[in-house]
Coordinates of C-alpha atoms and ligand atoms in Angstrom, one line a residue:
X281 CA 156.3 -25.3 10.7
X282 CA 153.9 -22.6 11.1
X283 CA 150.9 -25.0 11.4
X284 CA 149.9 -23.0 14.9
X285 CA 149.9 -19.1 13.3
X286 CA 148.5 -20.6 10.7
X287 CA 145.1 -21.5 12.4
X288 CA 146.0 -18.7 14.9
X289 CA 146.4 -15.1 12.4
X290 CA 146.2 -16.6 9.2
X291 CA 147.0 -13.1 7.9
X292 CA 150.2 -12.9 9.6
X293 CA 151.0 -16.6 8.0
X294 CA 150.6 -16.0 4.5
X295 CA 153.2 -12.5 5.1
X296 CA 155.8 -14.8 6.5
X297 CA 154.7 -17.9 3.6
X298 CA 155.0 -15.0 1.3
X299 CA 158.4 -14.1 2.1
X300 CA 159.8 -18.1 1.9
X301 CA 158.2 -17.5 -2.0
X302 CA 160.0 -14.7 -2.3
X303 CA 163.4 -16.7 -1.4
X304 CA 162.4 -19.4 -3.4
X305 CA 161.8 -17.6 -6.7
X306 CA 164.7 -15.7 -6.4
X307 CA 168.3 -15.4 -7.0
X308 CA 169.3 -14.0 -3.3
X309 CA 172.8 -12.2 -4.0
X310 CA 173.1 -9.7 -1.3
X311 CA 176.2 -10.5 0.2
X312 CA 175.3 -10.5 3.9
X313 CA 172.8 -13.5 3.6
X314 CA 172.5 -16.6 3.6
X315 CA 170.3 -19.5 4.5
X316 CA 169.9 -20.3 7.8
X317 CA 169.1 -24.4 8.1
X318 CA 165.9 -25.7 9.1
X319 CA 167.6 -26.9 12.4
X320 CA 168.4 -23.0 13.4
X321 CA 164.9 -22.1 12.6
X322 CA 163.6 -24.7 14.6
X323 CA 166.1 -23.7 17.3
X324 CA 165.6 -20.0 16.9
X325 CA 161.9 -20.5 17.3
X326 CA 162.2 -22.8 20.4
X327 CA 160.8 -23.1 24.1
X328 CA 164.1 -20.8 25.3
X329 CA 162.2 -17.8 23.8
X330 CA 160.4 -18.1 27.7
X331 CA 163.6 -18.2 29.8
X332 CA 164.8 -15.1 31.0
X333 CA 168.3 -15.0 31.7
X334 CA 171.6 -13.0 32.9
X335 CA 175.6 -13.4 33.5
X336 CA 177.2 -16.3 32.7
X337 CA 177.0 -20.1 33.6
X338 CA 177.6 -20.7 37.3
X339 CA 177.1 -16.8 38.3
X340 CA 173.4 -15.9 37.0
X341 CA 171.1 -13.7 38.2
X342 CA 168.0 -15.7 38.1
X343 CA 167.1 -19.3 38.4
X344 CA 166.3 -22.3 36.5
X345 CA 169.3 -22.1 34.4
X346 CA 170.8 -25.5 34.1
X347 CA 169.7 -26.2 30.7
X348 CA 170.6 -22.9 29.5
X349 CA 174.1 -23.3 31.1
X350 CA 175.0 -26.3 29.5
X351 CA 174.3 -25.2 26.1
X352 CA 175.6 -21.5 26.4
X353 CA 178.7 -24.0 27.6
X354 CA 178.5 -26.2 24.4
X355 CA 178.4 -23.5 22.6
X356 CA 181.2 -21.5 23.7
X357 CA 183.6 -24.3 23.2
X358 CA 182.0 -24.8 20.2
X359 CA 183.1 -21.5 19.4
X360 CA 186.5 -21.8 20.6
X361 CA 187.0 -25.1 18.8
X362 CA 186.2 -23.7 15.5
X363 CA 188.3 -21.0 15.3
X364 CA 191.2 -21.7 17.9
X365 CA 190.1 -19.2 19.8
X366 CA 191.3 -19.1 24.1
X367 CA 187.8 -17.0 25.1
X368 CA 184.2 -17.0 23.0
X369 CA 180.9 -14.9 24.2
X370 CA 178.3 -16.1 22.2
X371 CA 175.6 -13.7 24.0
X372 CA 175.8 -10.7 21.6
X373 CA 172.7 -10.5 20.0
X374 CA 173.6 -9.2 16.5
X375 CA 177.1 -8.0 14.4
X376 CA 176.7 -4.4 15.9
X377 CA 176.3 -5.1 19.4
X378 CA 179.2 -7.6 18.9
X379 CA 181.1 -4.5 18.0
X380 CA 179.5 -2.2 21.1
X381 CA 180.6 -5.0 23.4
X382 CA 184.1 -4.8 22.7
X383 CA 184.0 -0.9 22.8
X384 CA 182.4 -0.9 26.1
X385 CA 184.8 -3.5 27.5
X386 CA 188.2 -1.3 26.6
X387 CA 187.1 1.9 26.0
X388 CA 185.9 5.5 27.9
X389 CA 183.9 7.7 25.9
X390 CA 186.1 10.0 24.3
X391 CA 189.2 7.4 23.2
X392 CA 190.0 7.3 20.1
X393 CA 189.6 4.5 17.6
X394 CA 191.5 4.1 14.3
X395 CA 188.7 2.2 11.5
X396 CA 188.2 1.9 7.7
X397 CA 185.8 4.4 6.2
X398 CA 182.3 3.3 6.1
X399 CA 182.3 4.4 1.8
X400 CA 185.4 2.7 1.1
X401 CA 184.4 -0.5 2.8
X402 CA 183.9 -0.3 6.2
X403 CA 180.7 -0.5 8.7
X404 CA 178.4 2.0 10.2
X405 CA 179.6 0.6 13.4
X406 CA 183.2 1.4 13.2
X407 CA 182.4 5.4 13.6
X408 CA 180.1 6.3 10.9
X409 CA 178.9 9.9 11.7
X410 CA 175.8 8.2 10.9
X411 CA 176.2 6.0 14.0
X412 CA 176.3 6.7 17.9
X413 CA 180.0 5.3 17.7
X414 CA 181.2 8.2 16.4
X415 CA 179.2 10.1 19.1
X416 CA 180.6 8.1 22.3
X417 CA 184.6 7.7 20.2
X418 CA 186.8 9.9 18.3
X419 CA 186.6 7.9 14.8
X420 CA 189.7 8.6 12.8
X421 CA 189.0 6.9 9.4
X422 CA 192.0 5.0 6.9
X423 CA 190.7 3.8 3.6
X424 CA 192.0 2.0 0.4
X425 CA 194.4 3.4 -2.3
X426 CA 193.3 5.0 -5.1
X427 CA 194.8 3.3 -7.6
X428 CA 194.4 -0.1 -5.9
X429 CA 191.2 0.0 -4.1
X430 CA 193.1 -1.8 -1.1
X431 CA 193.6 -0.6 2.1
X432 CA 196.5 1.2 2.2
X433 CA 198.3 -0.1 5.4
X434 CA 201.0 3.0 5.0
X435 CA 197.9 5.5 5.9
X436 CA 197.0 3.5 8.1
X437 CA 200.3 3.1 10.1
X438 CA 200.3 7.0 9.7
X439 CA 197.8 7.8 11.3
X440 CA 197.8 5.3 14.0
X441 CA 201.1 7.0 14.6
X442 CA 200.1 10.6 14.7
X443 CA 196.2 9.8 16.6
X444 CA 198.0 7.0 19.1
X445 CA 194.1 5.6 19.2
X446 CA 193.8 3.1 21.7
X447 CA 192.2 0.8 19.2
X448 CA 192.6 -0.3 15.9
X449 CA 190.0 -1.8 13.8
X450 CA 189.8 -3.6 10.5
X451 CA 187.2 -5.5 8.5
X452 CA 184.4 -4.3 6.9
X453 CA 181.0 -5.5 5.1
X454 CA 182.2 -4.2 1.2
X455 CA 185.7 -5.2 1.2
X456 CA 186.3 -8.2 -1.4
X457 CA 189.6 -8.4 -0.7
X458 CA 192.0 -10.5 2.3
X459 CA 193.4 -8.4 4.7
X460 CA 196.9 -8.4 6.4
X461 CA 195.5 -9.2 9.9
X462 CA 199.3 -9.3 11.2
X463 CA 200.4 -6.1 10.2
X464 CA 197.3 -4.5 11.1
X465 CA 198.1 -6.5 14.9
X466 CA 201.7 -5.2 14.7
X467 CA 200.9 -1.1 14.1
X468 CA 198.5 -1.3 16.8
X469 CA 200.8 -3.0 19.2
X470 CA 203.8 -1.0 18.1
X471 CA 201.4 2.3 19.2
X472 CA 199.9 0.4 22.3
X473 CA 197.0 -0.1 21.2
X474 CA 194.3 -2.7 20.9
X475 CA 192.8 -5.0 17.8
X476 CA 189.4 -5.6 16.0
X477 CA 189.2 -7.9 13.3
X478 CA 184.9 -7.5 12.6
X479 CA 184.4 -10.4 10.5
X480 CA 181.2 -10.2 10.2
X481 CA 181.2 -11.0 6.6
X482 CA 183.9 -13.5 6.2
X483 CA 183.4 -15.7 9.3
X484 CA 182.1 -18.2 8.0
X485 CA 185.5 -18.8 5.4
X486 CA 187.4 -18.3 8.3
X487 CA 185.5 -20.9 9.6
X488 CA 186.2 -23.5 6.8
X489 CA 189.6 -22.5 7.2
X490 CA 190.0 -20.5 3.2
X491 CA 191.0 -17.7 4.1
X492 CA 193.7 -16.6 6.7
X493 CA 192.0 -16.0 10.5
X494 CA 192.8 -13.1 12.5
X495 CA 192.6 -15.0 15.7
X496 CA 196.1 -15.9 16.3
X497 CA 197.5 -11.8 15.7
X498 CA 193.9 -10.2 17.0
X499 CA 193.2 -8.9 20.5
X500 CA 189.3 -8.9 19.6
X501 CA 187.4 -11.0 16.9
X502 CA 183.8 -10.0 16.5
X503 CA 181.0 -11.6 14.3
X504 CA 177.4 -11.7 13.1
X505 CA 176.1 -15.2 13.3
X506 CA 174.1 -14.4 9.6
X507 CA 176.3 -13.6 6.8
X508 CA 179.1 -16.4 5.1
X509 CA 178.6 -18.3 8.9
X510 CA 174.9 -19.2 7.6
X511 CA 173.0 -18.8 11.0
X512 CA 171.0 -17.1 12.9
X513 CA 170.8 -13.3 13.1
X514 CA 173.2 -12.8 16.2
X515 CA 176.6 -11.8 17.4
X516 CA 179.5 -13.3 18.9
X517 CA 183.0 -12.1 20.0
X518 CA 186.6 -14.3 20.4
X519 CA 189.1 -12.7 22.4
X520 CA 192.6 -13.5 24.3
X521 CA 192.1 -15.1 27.8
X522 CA 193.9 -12.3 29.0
X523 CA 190.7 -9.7 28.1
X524 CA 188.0 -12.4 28.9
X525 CA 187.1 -10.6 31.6
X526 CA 187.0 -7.4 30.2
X527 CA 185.0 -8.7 26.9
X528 CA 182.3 -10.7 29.3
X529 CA 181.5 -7.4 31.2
X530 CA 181.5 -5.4 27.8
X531 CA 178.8 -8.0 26.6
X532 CA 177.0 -8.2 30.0
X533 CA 175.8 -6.0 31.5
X534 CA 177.6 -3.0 29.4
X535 CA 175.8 -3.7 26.2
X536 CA 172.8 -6.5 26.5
X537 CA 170.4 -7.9 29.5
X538 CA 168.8 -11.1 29.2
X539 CA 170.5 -13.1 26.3
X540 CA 168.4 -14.9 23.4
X541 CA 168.5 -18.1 24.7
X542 CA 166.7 -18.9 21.7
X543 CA 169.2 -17.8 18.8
X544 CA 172.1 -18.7 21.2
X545 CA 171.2 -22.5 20.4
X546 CA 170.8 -21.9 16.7
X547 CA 174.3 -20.6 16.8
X548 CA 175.6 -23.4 18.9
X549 CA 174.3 -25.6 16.1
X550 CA 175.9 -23.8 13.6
X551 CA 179.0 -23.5 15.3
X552 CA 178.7 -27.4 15.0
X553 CA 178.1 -27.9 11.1
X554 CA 180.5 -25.0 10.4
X555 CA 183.2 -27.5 11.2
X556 CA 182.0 -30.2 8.8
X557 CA 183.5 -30.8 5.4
X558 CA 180.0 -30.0 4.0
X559 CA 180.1 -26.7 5.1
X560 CA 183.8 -26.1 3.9
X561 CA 182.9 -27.3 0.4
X562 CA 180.4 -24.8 0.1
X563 CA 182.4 -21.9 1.2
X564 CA 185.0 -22.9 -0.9
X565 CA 182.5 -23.1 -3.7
X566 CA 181.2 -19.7 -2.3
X567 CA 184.4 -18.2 -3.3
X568 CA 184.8 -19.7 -6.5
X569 CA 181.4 -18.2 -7.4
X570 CA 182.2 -15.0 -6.8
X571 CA 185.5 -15.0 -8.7
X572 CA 184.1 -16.4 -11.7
X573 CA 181.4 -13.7 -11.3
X574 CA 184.1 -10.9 -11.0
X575 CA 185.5 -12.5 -14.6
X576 CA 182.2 -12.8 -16.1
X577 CA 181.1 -9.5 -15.6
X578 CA 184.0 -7.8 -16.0
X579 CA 184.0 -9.6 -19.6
X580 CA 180.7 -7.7 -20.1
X581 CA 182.4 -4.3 -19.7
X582 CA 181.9 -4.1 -16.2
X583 CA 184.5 -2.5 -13.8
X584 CA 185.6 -5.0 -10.7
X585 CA 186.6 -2.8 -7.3
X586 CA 190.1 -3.8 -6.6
X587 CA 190.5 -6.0 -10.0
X588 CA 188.3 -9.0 -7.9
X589 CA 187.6 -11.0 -5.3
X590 CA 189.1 -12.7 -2.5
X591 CA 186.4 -13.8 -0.3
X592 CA 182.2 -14.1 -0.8
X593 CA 181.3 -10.6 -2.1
X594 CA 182.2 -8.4 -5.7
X595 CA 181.8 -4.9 -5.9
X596 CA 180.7 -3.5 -9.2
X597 CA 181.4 -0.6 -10.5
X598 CA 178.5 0.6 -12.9
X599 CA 180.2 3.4 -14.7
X600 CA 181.0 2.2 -17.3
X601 CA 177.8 1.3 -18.1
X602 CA 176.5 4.5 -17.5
X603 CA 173.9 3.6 -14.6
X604 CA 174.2 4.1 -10.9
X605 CA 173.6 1.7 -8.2
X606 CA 169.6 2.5 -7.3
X607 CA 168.9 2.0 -11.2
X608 CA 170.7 -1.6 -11.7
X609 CA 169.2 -2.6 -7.9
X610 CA 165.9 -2.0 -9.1
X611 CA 165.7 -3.2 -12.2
X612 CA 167.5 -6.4 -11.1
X613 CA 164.9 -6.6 -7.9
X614 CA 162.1 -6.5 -11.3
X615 CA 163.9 -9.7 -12.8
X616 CA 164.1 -11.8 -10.0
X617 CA 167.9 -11.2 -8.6
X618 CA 168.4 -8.9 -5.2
X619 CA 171.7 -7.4 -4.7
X620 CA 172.0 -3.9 -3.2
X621 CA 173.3 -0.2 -3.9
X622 CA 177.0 0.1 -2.2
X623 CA 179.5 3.5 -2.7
X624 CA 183.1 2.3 -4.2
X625 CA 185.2 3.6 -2.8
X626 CA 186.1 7.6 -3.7
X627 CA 182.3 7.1 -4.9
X628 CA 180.4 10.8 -6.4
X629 CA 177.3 9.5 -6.0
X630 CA 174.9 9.9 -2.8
X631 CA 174.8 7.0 -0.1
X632 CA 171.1 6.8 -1.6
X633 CA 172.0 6.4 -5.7
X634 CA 175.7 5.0 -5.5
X635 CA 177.8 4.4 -8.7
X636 CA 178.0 0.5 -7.4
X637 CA 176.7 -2.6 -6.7
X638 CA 177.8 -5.4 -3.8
X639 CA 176.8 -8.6 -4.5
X640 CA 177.3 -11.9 -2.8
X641 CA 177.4 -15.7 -3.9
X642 CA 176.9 -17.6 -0.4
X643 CA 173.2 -18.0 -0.6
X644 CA 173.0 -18.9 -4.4
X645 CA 176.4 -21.8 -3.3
X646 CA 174.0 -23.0 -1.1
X647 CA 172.0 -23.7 -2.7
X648 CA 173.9 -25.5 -5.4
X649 CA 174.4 -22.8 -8.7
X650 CA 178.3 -23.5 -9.9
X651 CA 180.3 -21.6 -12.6
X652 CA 178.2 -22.2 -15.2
X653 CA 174.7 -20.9 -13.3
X654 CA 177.1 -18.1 -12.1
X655 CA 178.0 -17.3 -16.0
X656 CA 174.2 -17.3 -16.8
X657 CA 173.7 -15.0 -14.1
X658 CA 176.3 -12.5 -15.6
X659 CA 174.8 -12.8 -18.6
X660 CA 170.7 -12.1 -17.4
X661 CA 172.9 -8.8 -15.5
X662 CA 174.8 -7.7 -18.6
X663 CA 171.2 -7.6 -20.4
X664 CA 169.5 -5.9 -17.4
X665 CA 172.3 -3.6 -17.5
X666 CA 172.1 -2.4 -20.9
X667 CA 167.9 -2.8 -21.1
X668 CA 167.5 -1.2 -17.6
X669 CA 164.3 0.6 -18.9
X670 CA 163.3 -1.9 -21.7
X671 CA 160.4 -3.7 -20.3
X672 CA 160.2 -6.6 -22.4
X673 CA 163.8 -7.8 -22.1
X674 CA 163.4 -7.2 -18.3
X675 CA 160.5 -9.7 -18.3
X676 CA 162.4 -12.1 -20.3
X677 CA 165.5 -12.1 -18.2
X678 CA 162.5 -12.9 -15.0
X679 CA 161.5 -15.7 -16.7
X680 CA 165.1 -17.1 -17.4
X681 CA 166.4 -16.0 -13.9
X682 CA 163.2 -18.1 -12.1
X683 CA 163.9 -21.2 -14.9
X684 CA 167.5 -21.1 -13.2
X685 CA 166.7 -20.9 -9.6
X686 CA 163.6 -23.2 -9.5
X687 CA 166.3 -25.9 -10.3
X688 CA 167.5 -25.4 -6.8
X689 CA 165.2 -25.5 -3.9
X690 CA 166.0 -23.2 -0.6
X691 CA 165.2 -25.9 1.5
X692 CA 166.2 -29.4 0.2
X693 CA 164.0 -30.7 3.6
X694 CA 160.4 -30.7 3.2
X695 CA 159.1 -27.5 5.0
X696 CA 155.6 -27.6 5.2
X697 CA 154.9 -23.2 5.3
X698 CA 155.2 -24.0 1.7
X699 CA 151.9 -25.3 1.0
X700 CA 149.5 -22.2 1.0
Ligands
PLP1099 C1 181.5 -5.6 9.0 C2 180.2 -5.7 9.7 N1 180.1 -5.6 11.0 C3 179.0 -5.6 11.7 C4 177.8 -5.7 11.0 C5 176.5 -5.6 11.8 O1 175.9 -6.9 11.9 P1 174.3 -6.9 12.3 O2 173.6 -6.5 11.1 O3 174.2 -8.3 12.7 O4 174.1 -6.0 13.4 C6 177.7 -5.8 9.6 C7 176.5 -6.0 8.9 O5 176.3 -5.9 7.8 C8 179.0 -5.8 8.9 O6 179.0 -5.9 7.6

């Protein structure tokens, strides 16, 4: 791979050779990635980058798309197969747009939408002021209990009874814990409203059928394609057959133009190995991991959001230790282990320094690490943690944390960009 901009911009090369070093050597642990296979990075680099294309199979707007039209059909019932789903659109090209799509298809600007807050585990796409959502919708925002850092479905009922929104979304990308999909369904039918599960994050466990699926009690299921799915970086949206209509035009031409044909058959590959007992192994391992990191650490003295962990993804309070968020990041990125800043919920702390951490297990389960590389793991953290300005334990923990992880390779295939 890369043999062509390698003779080409030999500059540009050794950036992106850089970057597969950079995954190598380290232990990746933000919990929206993973690693995409070899065949979805051949895919996603394939000759459909050239086609230009728009609608849907049998009504597009420019020619020359038989091949594209049977695999945006394999892939939808792909899609459909894997998680029971009656409609699929596989065209989004990312989590957020996933998310516009469905806004566009069922709502005027101006209609109100009832979603988690953004600092208590929600996504800047459910109606952050930060995000044009909340310019285009009137947000109103439910959030977790205090005492049990999980979402508190009375609020929630509350408010969907006082606002009458004329959607209700849940999901978010810092919640560790399940969520009641079927209450969540009921409030908003019982107010007339619609449903959003975003699963961004947990689509892939969905997937391997872990943990429960909204599908069944869910007017609207949107995705990434990236995070515990392990594909490309795209977007896709499940819906009733009764709103297919509604969802396709909300996808095309509300929020995208031409599709990428190119990351639409990386996900259709993925949507096939998702559904192999490979694939659920590791996302049941996946969860294990991050349980037994949740126990580990909280050994250490640190404080779990919400006790633990349901799904792919802990959330840290750092408190305790008496550092915020930016300080353990960095000092983590300087030994070899990325996770990132994240507010807990009620957090004091700016969006920029946080009193948190989120960190995720899919990519290290991928590549192989169990309990006991997981334990290690807690224990190079609890060091970092208590030497975050100690130079010479920090290097130490490095060269443990790069002993650990050059025991599993990123890419079990031989992938040639590594020899530079
Ligand atoms: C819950 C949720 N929805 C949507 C998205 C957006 O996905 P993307 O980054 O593919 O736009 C994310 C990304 O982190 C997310 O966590």
């Amino acid at each position: 791979m890369l043999e062509a901009t390698k003779l080409a911009d030999e500059e540009l090369y050794h950036i992106v050779a850089g970057e597969l070093k950079r995954q190598e050597n380290n232990i990746e642990m933000i919990a929206s990635e993973s690693t995409a296979p070899i065949e979805a990075l051949e895919l996603s680099g394939s000759v459909f980058t050239n086609k230009t294309l728009e609608g849907y199979p049998g009504a597009r707007f420019q020619s020359g798309a038989g091949f594209a039209d049977q695999m945006e059909i394999l892939g939808v019932e792909r899609c459909k197969a894997l998680y029971q789903a009656e409609h699929a659109n596989i065209q989004p090209i990312s989590g957020s747009t996933a998310n516009y799509s469905v806004y566009a298809a069922i709502l005027k600007p101006g209609d109100t939408v009832l979603a988690m807050r953004l600092d208590q585990g929600g996504h800047l796409t459910h109606g952050s002021p930060a995000s044009t959502t909340s310019k285009f919708y009137n947000f109103v925002s439910y959030g977790v209990h205090k005492d049990t850092e999980q979402i508190n479905y009375e609020e929630l009922e509350a408010l969907a009874i006082e606002h009458k929104p004329k959607l209700i979304v849940s999901g978010g990308s810092s919640y560790p814990r399940l969520i009641d999909y079927e209450r969540i369904g009921n409030i908003a039918k019982s107010v007339g409203a619609y449903s959003m599960a975003d699963i961004a994050h947990v689509s892939g466990l969905v997937a391997a059928g872990i943990i429960p699926s909204p599908v069944p009690c869910t007017d609207f299921v949107s995705s990434s394609t990236t995070k515990t799915l392990c594909g490309p970086r795209g977007g896709m949206v499940l819906c009733k057959a009764e709103h297919a209509k509604a969802l396709d035009r909300g996808v095309f031409p509300r929020t995208i133009g031409s599709m990428h044909l190119q990351v639409m058959a990386a996900k259709t590959f993925v949507l096939k190995r998702a559904a192999t007992e490979e694939f659920k192994q590791t996302m049941i391992q996946t969860v294990k991991n991050a349980q037994h990191l949740a126990t580990c650490l909280e050994k250490h003295g640190f404080r779990i959001v919400s006790g633990g962990t349901d799904n792919h993804l802990v959330m840290v309070d750092l408190r305790p230790k008496g550092i915020t968020g930016k300080d353990f990041q960095d000092a983590l990125d300087y030994v070899g282990i990325t996770v990132n800043k994240n507010m807990i919920p009620f957090d004091t702390e700016k969006p920029s320094i946080t009193s948190g951490v989120r960190i995720g297990t899919t990519a290290i389960s991928q590549r192989g690490l169990k309990e006991n590389e997981v334990k290690q793991i807690a224990d190079i953290m609890n060091r970092v943690a208590q030497n975050i300005h100690n130079v010479e334990v920090l290097e130490a923990c490095k060269i443990e944390a790069i002993e650990l992880i050059s025991k599993f390779p990123l890419y079990k295939e031989k992938f040639d960009v590594v020899s530079i």
